[in-house]
Coordinates of C-alpha atoms (C1' of nucleotides) in Angstrom, one line a residue:
Chain T
M1186 CA 43.0 10.0 11.1
P1187 CA 42.0 11.2 7.7
V1188 CA 39.4 9.3 5.8
H1189 CA 40.1 8.7 2.1
L1190 CA 37.3 8.6 -0.4
T1191 CA 37.3 5.4 -2.4
P1192 CA 39.4 6.0 -5.5
N1193 CA 37.6 5.7 -8.8
A1194 CA 34.3 5.0 -7.0
I1195 CA 32.2 6.9 -9.5
A1196 CA 33.8 5.1 -12.5
A1197 CA 33.3 1.8 -10.8
I1198 CA 29.7 2.4 -10.0
S1199 CA 29.1 3.6 -13.6
A1200 CA 30.7 0.5 -14.9
G1201 CA 28.2 -1.6 -13.0
D1202 CA 30.0 -2.4 -9.7
L1203 CA 27.4 -2.7 -6.9
N1204 CA 29.4 -4.4 -4.2
S1205 CA 32.3 -2.3 -3.2
K1206 CA 30.5 -0.1 -0.6
P1207 CA 32.6 2.9 -1.5
L1208 CA 33.2 6.0 0.6
V1209 CA 32.1 9.1 -1.2
Q1210 CA 31.5 12.7 -0.3
V1211 CA 28.2 14.5 -0.7
I1212 CA 29.1 17.8 -2.3
D1213 CA 25.6 19.0 -3.0
I1214 CA 22.1 18.3 -1.9
K1215 CA 19.0 19.4 -3.7
L1216 CA 15.3 18.8 -3.1
L1217 CA 13.8 18.2 -6.5
G1218 CA 10.9 20.6 -7.1
T1219 CA 7.9 20.0 -4.8
Q1220 CA 8.6 16.2 -4.7
E1221 CA 9.9 14.6 -1.7
R1222 CA 12.9 13.5 -3.6
Y1223 CA 16.5 14.4 -2.8
R1224 CA 19.3 14.5 -5.3
F1225 CA 22.9 14.4 -4.2
I1226 CA 26.1 15.1 -6.1
V1227 CA 28.5 12.6 -4.8
S1228 CA 32.3 12.8 -5.3
D1229 CA 35.3 10.4 -5.1
A1230 CA 37.5 13.5 -5.0
V1231 CA 38.3 13.2 -8.7
S1232 CA 34.9 12.6 -10.3
C1233 CA 31.3 13.4 -9.3
Q1234 CA 27.9 12.3 -10.4
H1235 CA 24.3 12.9 -9.6
A1236 CA 22.7 10.5 -7.2
M1237 CA 19.0 10.1 -6.5
V1238 CA 18.3 9.2 -2.9
A1239 CA 15.6 6.6 -2.1
T1240 CA 12.8 8.3 -0.3
Q1241 CA 13.1 6.1 2.8
L1242 CA 16.3 7.9 3.5
N1243 CA 14.7 11.4 3.3
D1244 CA 14.6 11.6 7.1
R1245 CA 18.3 11.3 7.3
I1246 CA 18.7 14.5 5.2
K1247 CA 15.9 16.3 7.0
T1248 CA 17.4 15.6 10.4
S1249 CA 20.9 16.5 9.2
Q1250 CA 22.3 13.1 9.6
V1251 CA 23.7 13.7 6.1
K1252 CA 24.6 17.1 4.8
K1253 CA 26.6 18.9 2.3
G1254 CA 30.2 17.8 2.9
S1255 CA 29.3 14.6 4.6
I1256 CA 31.4 11.5 3.8
I1257 CA 29.1 8.6 3.4
Q1258 CA 29.4 4.9 2.6
L1259 CA 27.1 3.7 -0.1
T1260 CA 26.0 0.4 1.2
E1261 CA 23.2 -0.2 -1.4
Y1262 CA 23.1 1.4 -4.7
I1263 CA 22.6 0.9 -8.4
S1264 CA 23.7 2.7 -11.5
S1265 CA 20.8 4.0 -13.6
Y1266 CA 19.7 6.7 -15.9
Y1267 CA 17.8 9.9 -15.4
Q1268 CA 17.0 12.4 -18.1
N1269 CA 19.5 10.7 -20.4
R1270 CA 22.3 11.0 -17.9
K1271 CA 23.9 8.2 -15.9
I1272 CA 23.1 8.6 -12.2
I1273 CA 23.5 6.7 -9.0
V1274 CA 20.5 5.6 -7.1
V1275 CA 21.3 5.5 -3.4
L1276 CA 19.2 2.8 -1.7
N1277 CA 21.0 2.8 1.5
M1278 CA 24.0 4.7 3.1
E1279 CA 25.9 5.2 6.3
T1280 CA 27.3 8.5 7.4
I1281 CA 31.0 8.1 8.2
I1282 CA 31.9 11.8 8.8
L1283 CA 29.2 14.4 9.1
D1284 CA 31.1 17.5 8.4
S1285 CA 34.1 17.7 6.1
E1286 CA 35.7 20.2 3.7
I1287 CA 35.2 19.4 0.1
I1288 CA 38.0 17.0 -0.9
G1289 CA 39.8 17.5 -4.1
D1290 CA 38.4 19.2 -7.2
P1291 CA 35.9 16.7 -8.6
K1292 CA 34.7 17.0 -12.1
P1293 CA 31.5 15.5 -13.6
Y1294 CA 32.3 12.0 -14.6
V1295 CA 32.5 11.2 -18.3
E1296 CA 32.8 7.6 -19.4
S1297 CA 35.6 7.0 -21.8
G1298 CA 35.0 5.0 -25.0
S1299 CA 31.3 4.6 -24.3
T1300 CA 28.2 5.9 -25.9
A1301 CA 26.3 5.7 -22.7
Q1302 CA 27.1 9.2 -21.7
K1303 CA 25.9 10.6 -25.0
A1304 CA 22.4 11.9 -24.7
L1305 CA 20.1 9.7 -26.6
P1306 CA 17.4 11.2 -28.8
N1307 CA 14.0 10.9 -27.2
N1308 CA 12.2 7.7 -28.1
N1309 CA 15.1 6.4 -30.0
F1310 CA 14.8 2.9 -28.6
E1311 CA 16.8 1.3 -31.4
N1312 CA 19.9 3.2 -30.4
S1313 CA 19.8 2.3 -26.9
V1314 CA 19.0 -1.4 -27.4
R1315 CA 22.2 -1.9 -29.3
D1316 CA 24.1 -1.1 -26.2
S1317 CA 23.7 -4.5 -24.9
N1318 CA 25.1 -3.8 -21.4
N1319 CA 22.9 -0.9 -20.8
Y1320 CA 19.6 -1.2 -22.5
M1321 CA 18.0 0.4 -19.5
I1322 CA 17.5 3.5 -21.5
S1323 CA 16.8 6.8 -20.0
Q1324 CA 13.4 7.2 -21.6
E1325 CA 12.2 4.1 -20.0
S1326 CA 13.8 5.0 -16.8
V1327 CA 11.8 8.2 -16.7
R1328 CA 8.7 6.6 -17.7
N1329 CA 9.0 4.0 -15.0
V1330 CA 8.6 6.8 -12.5
Q1331 CA 4.9 6.5 -13.2
S1332 CA 4.5 2.8 -13.1
L1333 CA 6.2 2.5 -9.8
R1334 CA 4.7 5.0 -7.4
P1335 CA 4.7 5.5 -3.7
T1336 CA 2.1 3.6 -1.8
S1337 CA -0.6 5.6 -0.2
H1338 CA 0.7 5.0 3.3
S1339 CA 4.1 6.4 2.6
G1340 CA 4.5 10.2 2.7
T1341 CA 6.4 10.4 -0.5
S1342 CA 5.1 11.5 -3.8
L1343 CA 6.5 11.5 -7.3
N1344 CA 5.6 13.5 -10.3
C1345 CA 4.0 11.2 -12.7
G1346 CA 4.5 11.9 -16.4
P1347 CA 2.4 10.5 -19.2
N1348 CA 2.8 6.9 -20.3
L1349 CA 5.4 4.4 -19.4
R1350 CA 6.8 1.1 -20.3
P1351 CA 7.8 -1.3 -17.7
T1352 CA 8.5 -4.9 -18.6
F1353 CA 7.2 -7.3 -16.1
H1354 CA 7.2 -11.1 -15.6
S1355 CA 5.1 -12.6 -12.9
E1356 CA 4.9 -16.3 -12.1
N1357 CA 2.9 -18.4 -9.9
S1358 CA 5.9 -20.5 -9.5
V1359 CA 9.3 -20.4 -11.0
H1360 CA 12.0 -23.0 -11.8
N1361 CA 15.6 -22.0 -11.8
V1362 CA 15.1 -18.7 -10.0
P1363 CA 18.4 -16.9 -10.4
N1364 CA 19.9 -16.2 -7.0
F1365 CA 19.9 -12.5 -7.6
R1366 CA 22.3 -10.3 -6.0
P1367 CA 23.1 -7.1 -7.9
T1368 CA 26.5 -7.6 -9.4
V1369 CA 28.3 -6.3 -12.4
Q1370 CA 26.1 -7.1 -15.3
P1371 CA 27.8 -9.4 -17.7
P1372 CA 27.2 -9.0 -21.4
Y1373 CA 23.7 -10.2 -22.1
Q1374 CA 23.2 -13.9 -22.8
P1375 CA 19.5 -14.6 -23.6
P1376 CA 18.2 -17.2 -21.1
P1377 CA 16.3 -19.7 -23.0
Q1378 CA 13.4 -20.0 -20.7
Y1379 CA 12.1 -16.4 -21.1
K1380 CA 10.3 -15.2 -24.1
N1381 CA 9.5 -11.6 -24.6
H1382 CA 5.8 -11.0 -25.2
G1383 CA 4.4 -7.7 -26.4
S1384 CA 7.6 -5.8 -26.2
I1385 CA 7.7 -2.3 -27.5
V1386 CA 11.2 -2.6 -28.8
K1387 CA 12.1 -4.7 -31.7
N1388 CA 14.7 -7.4 -30.9
E1389 CA 14.6 -6.3 -27.4
A1390 CA 16.4 -8.5 -24.8
P1391 CA 14.5 -9.8 -21.9
A1392 CA 14.9 -7.6 -18.8
R1393 CA 16.9 -8.7 -15.9
I1394 CA 15.2 -10.2 -12.9
I1395 CA 15.7 -8.1 -9.8
P1396 CA 14.3 -8.5 -6.3
I1397 CA 11.1 -6.7 -5.6
N1398 CA 12.8 -4.8 -2.8
A1399 CA 15.3 -3.4 -5.3
L1400 CA 12.6 -1.8 -7.5
N1401 CA 12.8 1.9 -7.7
P1402 CA 11.4 4.5 -10.1
Y1403 CA 14.8 5.2 -11.6
Q1404 CA 15.4 1.7 -12.8
G1405 CA 15.3 1.1 -16.5
R1406 CA 13.8 -2.1 -17.9
W1407 CA 13.4 -4.7 -15.3
A1408 CA 11.6 -8.0 -14.5
I1409 CA 10.6 -9.6 -11.3
K1410 CA 9.7 -13.2 -10.6
A1411 CA 7.1 -13.7 -7.9
R1412 CA 4.2 -15.6 -6.6
V1413 CA 0.7 -14.2 -6.6
T1414 CA -0.3 -14.2 -2.9
A1415 CA -3.6 -12.4 -3.2
K1416 CA -5.9 -11.6 -6.1
G1417 CA -8.6 -9.1 -5.8
D1418 CA -11.9 -9.0 -7.7
P1419 CA -12.3 -6.6 -10.6
R1420 CA -14.1 -3.5 -9.4
R1421 CA -15.9 -0.8 -11.3
Y1422 CA -15.5 2.8 -10.3
N1423 CA -17.2 6.0 -11.3
N1424 CA -15.9 9.4 -10.2
A1425 CA -15.1 12.8 -11.5
R1426 CA -12.2 11.5 -13.5
G1427 CA -14.4 9.1 -15.4
D1428 CA -15.4 5.5 -15.0
G1429 CA -13.5 2.3 -15.4
K1430 CA -12.6 -0.9 -13.8
V1431 CA -9.6 -1.9 -11.7
F1432 CA -8.2 -4.9 -10.0
S1433 CA -5.1 -5.5 -7.9
F1434 CA -3.0 -8.4 -6.8
D1435 CA -0.1 -8.9 -4.4
L1436 CA 3.3 -10.5 -5.3
L1437 CA 5.9 -12.1 -3.1
D1438 CA 9.4 -13.1 -4.3
S1439 CA 12.0 -15.5 -3.1
E1440 CA 13.8 -12.7 -1.1
G1441 CA 10.6 -11.9 0.8
G1442 CA 9.8 -8.7 -1.1
E1443 CA 6.2 -7.9 -1.5
I1444 CA 4.4 -5.4 -3.8
R1445 CA 0.9 -4.6 -4.8
V1446 CA 0.2 -4.5 -8.5
T1447 CA -2.8 -2.7 -10.1
C1448 CA -4.3 -2.8 -13.6
F1449 CA -7.0 -0.7 -15.1
N1450 CA -9.5 -1.2 -17.9
A1451 CA -8.0 -2.9 -21.0
V1452 CA -4.9 -3.9 -19.1
L1453 CA -7.2 -5.6 -16.6
D1454 CA -8.9 -7.5 -19.4
R1455 CA -5.5 -8.6 -20.6
F1456 CA -4.1 -9.8 -17.4
Y1457 CA -7.0 -10.8 -15.1
D1458 CA -7.2 -14.4 -16.2
T1459 CA -3.4 -14.8 -16.4
I1460 CA -3.0 -13.8 -12.8
E1461 CA -3.9 -16.8 -10.7
G1462 CA -3.8 -16.5 -7.0
S1463 CA -2.4 -19.6 -5.4
L1464 CA -4.6 -18.7 -2.4
K1465 CA -8.1 -17.4 -2.7
P1466 CA -8.4 -14.3 -0.6
A1467 CA -11.3 -14.2 1.7
Q1468 CA -11.9 -10.5 0.9
K1469 CA -10.3 -7.8 -1.0
N1470 CA -8.7 -4.5 -0.1
F1471 CA -6.1 -2.0 -0.9
N1472 CA -2.4 -1.9 -0.1
H1473 CA -1.2 -3.2 3.3
L1474 CA 2.1 -4.6 2.1
K1475 CA 5.5 -3.5 3.5
N1476 CA 6.6 -1.8 0.4
D1477 CA 6.9 1.9 -0.3
W1478 CA 5.9 1.3 -3.9
E1479 CA 3.1 -0.1 -5.8
L1480 CA 3.1 -1.1 -9.4
T1481 CA 0.7 -0.3 -12.2
L1482 CA 0.8 -2.5 -15.3
D1483 CA 0.2 -0.9 -18.6
A1484 CA -0.2 -2.0 -22.2
S1485 CA 3.5 -2.7 -22.6
S1486 CA 3.9 -4.8 -19.5
T1487 CA 4.3 -8.5 -19.9
V1488 CA 3.3 -11.3 -17.6
E1489 CA 4.5 -14.8 -18.0
L1490 CA 3.4 -17.8 -16.2
C1491 CA 6.2 -20.1 -15.0
P1492 CA 4.4 -23.4 -14.6
D1493 CA 6.8 -25.3 -12.4
E1494 CA 6.5 -25.1 -8.7
D1495 CA 9.5 -23.4 -6.9
G1496 CA 9.9 -23.8 -3.2
S1497 CA 12.1 -20.8 -2.9
I1498 CA 9.1 -18.5 -3.0
P1499 CA 7.0 -19.1 0.1
E1500 CA 3.2 -19.4 -0.2
Q1501 CA 2.7 -16.4 2.0
K1502 CA 4.7 -14.0 4.1
F1503 CA 3.6 -13.2 7.7
S1504 CA 4.9 -10.8 10.3
F1505 CA 3.0 -12.0 13.3
R1506 CA 2.4 -9.8 16.3
H1507 CA 1.7 -11.4 19.7
I1508 CA -1.8 -10.8 20.9
S1509 CA -0.4 -9.0 24.0
E1510 CA 1.2 -6.5 21.6
I1511 CA -2.1 -5.8 19.9
E1512 CA -3.2 -4.0 23.0
N1513 CA -0.8 -1.3 22.2
V1514 CA -1.2 -1.2 18.5
D1515 CA -3.0 1.8 17.0
S1516 CA -6.5 1.3 15.9
N1517 CA -6.9 0.7 12.2
S1518 CA -3.5 -0.8 11.9
I1519 CA -3.1 -3.8 9.7
V1520 CA -1.3 -6.7 11.3
D1521 CA -0.7 -10.4 11.0
I1522 CA -1.7 -12.5 14.0
I1523 CA -1.8 -16.2 14.8
G1524 CA -3.5 -18.0 17.6
I1525 CA -5.4 -21.0 18.7
V1526 CA -9.2 -20.8 18.1
I1527 CA -10.6 -21.3 21.6
S1528 CA -14.2 -20.4 20.9
V1529 CA -16.5 -19.8 18.0
N1530 CA -19.7 -17.9 18.5
P1531 CA -22.8 -18.7 16.5
S1532 CA -23.1 -16.4 13.5
V1533 CA -25.6 -13.5 13.6
P1534 CA -27.2 -11.7 10.7
I1535 CA -26.0 -8.1 10.4
M1536 CA -27.7 -5.5 8.3
R1537 CA -25.0 -3.4 6.6
K1538 CA -25.5 0.3 5.9
N1539 CA -26.0 -0.4 2.3
G1540 CA -28.9 -2.6 3.1
M1541 CA -27.2 -5.9 2.4
E1542 CA -27.4 -8.6 5.1
T1543 CA -24.3 -10.6 6.0
Q1544 CA -23.4 -13.1 8.7
R1545 CA -21.0 -12.1 11.4
R1546 CA -19.2 -14.6 13.6
I1547 CA -16.9 -13.8 16.5
V1548 CA -14.2 -16.2 17.4
N1549 CA -11.6 -16.0 20.2
L1550 CA -7.9 -16.5 19.5
R1551 CA -5.3 -17.2 22.1
D1552 CA -1.6 -17.3 21.9
W1553 CA 1.4 -17.9 24.2
S1554 CA 1.5 -14.3 25.3
G1555 CA -1.2 -15.1 27.9
K1556 CA -3.8 -13.0 26.1
S1557 CA -6.7 -13.7 23.9
V1558 CA -8.5 -11.5 21.4
E1559 CA -11.8 -11.4 19.6
L1560 CA -11.7 -11.8 15.8
T1561 CA -14.7 -10.9 13.8
L1562 CA -15.3 -13.0 10.7
W1563 CA -17.8 -12.5 8.0
G1564 CA -19.4 -15.5 6.4
D1565 CA -18.2 -19.1 6.7
V1566 CA -14.6 -20.0 7.3
C1567 CA -13.5 -23.5 6.1
N1568 CA -10.3 -25.4 5.9
R1569 CA -9.1 -26.9 2.6
E1570 CA -11.2 -29.9 3.2
G1571 CA -14.3 -27.8 3.5
Q1572 CA -14.7 -28.3 7.2
K1573 CA -16.1 -25.3 9.0
L1574 CA -14.4 -23.7 11.8
E1575 CA -17.3 -24.2 14.2
D1576 CA -17.5 -27.8 13.3
M1577 CA -13.8 -28.3 14.1
L1578 CA -14.4 -26.7 17.6
A1579 CA -17.5 -28.9 18.1
S1580 CA -15.4 -32.0 17.4
G1581 CA -12.9 -31.0 20.1
L1582 CA -10.2 -29.6 17.8
F1583 CA -8.7 -26.3 18.5
P1584 CA -7.3 -25.2 15.2
V1585 CA -4.5 -22.7 14.7
L1586 CA -5.8 -19.7 12.8
A1587 CA -3.4 -17.3 11.1
V1588 CA -4.7 -14.0 9.9
K1589 CA -2.8 -12.2 7.2
A1590 CA -3.7 -8.5 7.2
G1591 CA -6.2 -8.2 10.0
K1592 CA -7.4 -4.8 11.1
I1593 CA -7.2 -3.7 14.7
N1594 CA -10.4 -2.1 16.0
D1595 CA -10.7 -0.4 19.3
F1596 CA -14.4 -0.9 19.7
S1597 CA -14.8 -2.5 23.2
G1598 CA -11.2 -2.9 24.0
K1599 CA -9.0 -4.1 21.1
S1600 CA -10.3 -6.6 18.7
V1601 CA -9.3 -7.8 15.3
G1602 CA -11.5 -7.5 12.2
T1603 CA -10.9 -8.3 8.6
I1604 CA -10.5 -6.1 5.6
H1605 CA -11.1 -6.9 2.0
S1606 CA -7.7 -8.5 1.4
S1607 CA -7.4 -10.3 4.8
Q1608 CA -6.6 -13.9 4.4
L1609 CA -7.3 -16.7 6.8
F1610 CA -5.2 -19.9 7.2
I1611 CA -6.4 -22.8 9.3
N1612 CA -3.5 -24.9 10.6
P1613 CA -1.0 -23.4 8.2
D1614 CA 2.2 -25.4 7.7
I1615 CA 4.6 -22.7 9.1
P1616 CA 6.9 -22.8 12.2
D1617 CA 4.8 -20.5 14.3
S1618 CA 1.7 -22.6 13.7
H1619 CA 3.6 -25.8 14.8
S1620 CA 5.1 -24.2 17.9
L1621 CA 1.7 -22.7 18.9
R1622 CA 0.1 -26.1 18.6
E1623 CA 2.8 -27.7 20.7
W1624 CA 2.5 -24.9 23.4
F1625 CA -1.2 -25.4 23.5
D1626 CA -1.2 -29.2 23.7
R1627 CA 1.6 -29.3 26.2
G1628 CA -0.3 -27.3 28.8
G1629 CA -0.9 -23.9 27.3
K1630 CA -4.5 -25.0 27.0
D1631 CA -4.8 -25.0 30.8
T1632 CA -3.1 -21.7 31.5
A1633 CA -5.0 -18.6 32.3
S1634 CA -5.5 -16.0 29.6
V1635 CA -6.9 -12.5 29.7
S1636 CA -9.0 -11.1 26.8
I1637 CA -7.9 -7.8 25.4
S1638 CA -11.4 -7.4 23.9
K1639 CA -14.8 -6.6 25.4
D1640 CA -13.5 -3.9 27.7
I1641 CA -16.5 -1.8 27.0
V1642 CA -16.1 1.9 27.8
P1643 CA -19.5 3.5 28.7
G1644 CA -20.4 6.0 26.1
G1645 CA -17.6 4.7 23.9
S1646 CA -18.3 4.5 20.2
K1647 CA -16.4 3.8 17.0
N1648 CA -13.0 5.1 18.1
E1649 CA -13.6 6.0 21.7
I1650 CA -11.6 9.2 21.2
R1651 CA -13.3 11.5 23.6
K1652 CA -13.0 15.2 23.0
T1653 CA -14.4 18.3 24.5
V1654 CA -16.0 20.9 22.3
S1655 CA -13.1 23.2 22.7
Q1656 CA -10.7 20.4 21.7
I1657 CA -12.8 19.8 18.5
K1658 CA -12.5 23.5 17.7
D1659 CA -8.8 23.9 18.6
E1660 CA -7.8 20.8 16.7
G1661 CA -9.8 21.8 13.7
L1662 CA -11.6 18.4 13.6
G1663 CA -14.1 17.7 10.9
R1664 CA -12.7 20.3 8.6
S1665 CA -10.8 18.1 6.2
D1666 CA -12.2 16.0 3.4
K1667 CA -12.1 12.9 5.5
P1668 CA -14.2 12.7 8.6
D1669 CA -12.7 12.7 12.1
W1670 CA -14.3 10.2 14.5
V1671 CA -14.7 11.4 18.0
T1672 CA -17.0 10.9 20.9
V1673 CA -18.3 14.1 22.6
K1674 CA -20.6 14.4 25.5
A1675 CA -22.6 17.6 25.2
T1676 CA -26.0 19.1 25.6
I1677 CA -28.1 20.0 22.6
S1678 CA -28.9 23.7 23.1
F1679 CA -30.5 24.6 19.9
I1680 CA -32.0 22.7 16.9
K1681 CA -32.3 24.4 13.6
T1682 CA -35.8 23.8 12.2
D1683 CA -35.7 25.6 8.9
S1684 CA -33.7 23.0 7.1
F1685 CA -34.3 19.4 7.9
C1686 CA -33.4 18.0 4.6
Y1687 CA -31.1 18.8 1.7
T1688 CA -30.9 18.1 -2.0
A1689 CA -28.7 15.0 -2.4
C1690 CA -26.9 13.5 -5.4
P1691 CA -28.6 10.2 -6.3
L1692 CA -25.7 8.7 -8.2
M1693 CA -24.1 5.6 -6.9
I1694 CA -20.4 5.4 -6.1
G1695 CA -19.7 1.7 -5.9
D1696 CA -22.5 0.3 -3.8
R1697 CA -23.1 3.5 -1.9
Q1698 CA -25.1 6.5 -2.9
C1699 CA -23.1 9.7 -3.3
N1700 CA -25.5 11.9 -1.3
K1701 CA -23.4 15.0 -1.6
K1702 CA -25.4 18.1 -1.6
V1703 CA -26.3 19.2 -5.1
S1704 CA -27.1 22.6 -6.5
R1705 CA -29.3 23.9 -9.3
S1706 CA -27.8 23.7 -12.7
G1707 CA -29.4 25.6 -15.5
N1708 CA -33.2 25.8 -15.5
R1709 CA -34.3 22.4 -14.2
G1710 CA -31.3 20.2 -13.6
W1711 CA -29.0 19.5 -10.7
Q1712 CA -25.3 19.4 -10.5
C1713 CA -23.0 17.3 -8.3
D1714 CA -19.5 18.6 -7.8
R1715 CA -18.2 15.3 -6.6
C1716 CA -19.6 13.2 -9.4
D1717 CA -19.1 16.1 -11.9
Q1718 CA -22.4 15.2 -13.5
E1719 CA -25.8 16.8 -14.1
F1720 CA -29.2 15.2 -13.8
E1721 CA -32.8 16.1 -13.8
E1722 CA -34.0 14.6 -10.5
C1723 CA -32.2 14.9 -7.2
D1724 CA -32.7 12.9 -4.1
Y1725 CA -33.5 14.3 -0.6
R1726 CA -31.7 13.4 2.6
Y1727 CA -32.6 14.3 6.1
L1728 CA -30.3 16.1 8.4
L1729 CA -30.4 17.6 11.8
Q1730 CA -28.4 20.7 12.5
A1731 CA -28.0 21.6 16.1
Q1732 CA -25.9 23.5 18.5
I1733 CA -24.3 21.4 21.2
Q1734 CA -22.4 22.6 24.2
D1735 CA -20.4 21.4 27.1
N1736 CA -18.5 23.2 29.7
T1737 CA -15.7 24.1 27.3
G1738 CA -17.7 25.7 24.6
L1739 CA -20.4 25.7 22.0
T1740 CA -20.4 24.3 18.4
W1741 CA -22.6 23.3 15.6
A1742 CA -23.1 19.6 14.9
T1743 CA -24.8 18.0 11.9
A1744 CA -26.4 14.6 11.9
F1745 CA -26.7 13.1 8.5
Q1746 CA -29.1 10.5 7.4
E1747 CA -27.0 7.4 6.6
S1748 CA -29.7 5.0 5.6
G1749 CA -33.4 4.4 6.1
E1750 CA -34.6 6.3 9.2
E1751 CA -31.4 5.9 11.1
I1752 CA -29.7 9.1 12.0
L1753 CA -26.1 9.1 12.9
V1754 CA -23.9 12.0 13.9
A1755 CA -21.5 11.6 11.0
Q1756 CA -19.6 14.8 10.9
Q1757 CA -18.8 17.7 13.2
R1758 CA -18.6 21.2 11.8
T1759 CA -17.4 23.8 14.1
C1760 CA -19.0 27.2 13.8
T1761 CA -16.7 29.7 12.5
C1762 CA -19.0 32.7 12.8
Chain K
dC772 C1' -6.8 6.4 -13.0
dC773 C1' -8.4 2.8 -7.4
dC774 C1' -8.5 4.1 -2.1
dC775 C1' -14.7 0.3 -0.6
dC776 C1' -11.9 -1.7 5.8
dC777 C1' -18.9 -4.7 6.7
dC778 C1' -22.1 -4.7 13.0
dC779 C1' -22.3 -3.0 17.7

DNA sequence: CCCCCCCC
């Protein structure tokens, strides 16, 4: 049975239709430059138009689930602009027919009676704003590529041009949240409740509010309404690119979309006090949210507080994993867990590598999966009334503890640690918390549970990834910028005695000394390549260089001085000579 | 433009 492409699909999308889920044919696929970004030309048999493909769909193209000639259904898409041209942004699609001859003789779509297709002069904002339906002008669309960038955990990358101008509204709470579903945009009617602060365009209309999950770099002006679910502390940095300060916060909207937002320097000064976290994060961190994008505010961004509470945006979003599942979760993963606190160990002082002393406390969490896990906490943990966790246990209460963004460690079995942006919730008012309580009180308390922690492997260390010397060599471990952590059992067969220390960079990076090896610069100074700075006096660090061997081979190993007199094998360098 | 995941 022949499949018909949806008549006038391109014109309809161009006109703003977002709901018809049309069938179109992919008549061309191009990978843009070195970016991981695909561009289709899609056709309805009469007209065709360029379509940018969301990077989460890249695999479909790479694995030939969509190819030139494929007939696809556009299930989620928007119309936008790219380089002054109207384009389609494909957010999701289904392949209907993988291989097909090109249908019809499609011509590039030209809108009739519209100025939209006419290329706008660069920076001519006035022109574009007069087009009230489509003030998402191309220049802004392109610039937004930079403000919205792939998160570091996604493999995508986008080329970031200079400067950009997103418009952004963020609220702690919102009244009258529009129930947003992309539909045909009606002619603009200014909603009375939104003012436009600091806009770069005169007489500019407020941007439309869209779901966080619909954000994409090809969008023009936009706004999101969201709750601040985490707020980091401002942090200073100093690196080869200069110094500055930065802070980040997390947003959650009424549709469950989350995104991390970052501001630097003057932008930080402008927004830091405005952003109020409804919850105080225990610690701070970088991105762990389920969003391919993160957002950077700039001087033209606006943030507006919406003072009225709105229940449609939850306080926090969790994706809990059962403790039994944690056993099979990769080390260093960031997960949400919830459990009953069944024990709280006394806190013990721990000396950190930077010389600071902190208090560590281990608690045990149990859930209905029949497993328990150790959770490492730093400092005191209190509920909203200021009652400490250990005091609650001491008075016979077994509180529910939910951990947002806990980190899985595999030291001694699997355990859970916290990272800077982890958040703890004692007896949170959420369904999982109530059902856990009920399970525990109705007999779960008396059932057996097995800990997934404390399964100490002899000789195990940080990651317990045991390698032979030949595996280290074959896999090229220790050769990249970031260290690889392995455990190796070997014999020291030779110790180098002529170099027991090296000239080290004394500059501080955050709270840690750089310590990179420095070289002579000019007559009397030293130069650090990492810090890109010169200084008169260098520091000295001990190191131990040795040959180690096991029954698979021989390699060089270097032990660096981490702090004080402690020597740790921090890095493996295989000998290439 | 940050990117630091604390201790065995």
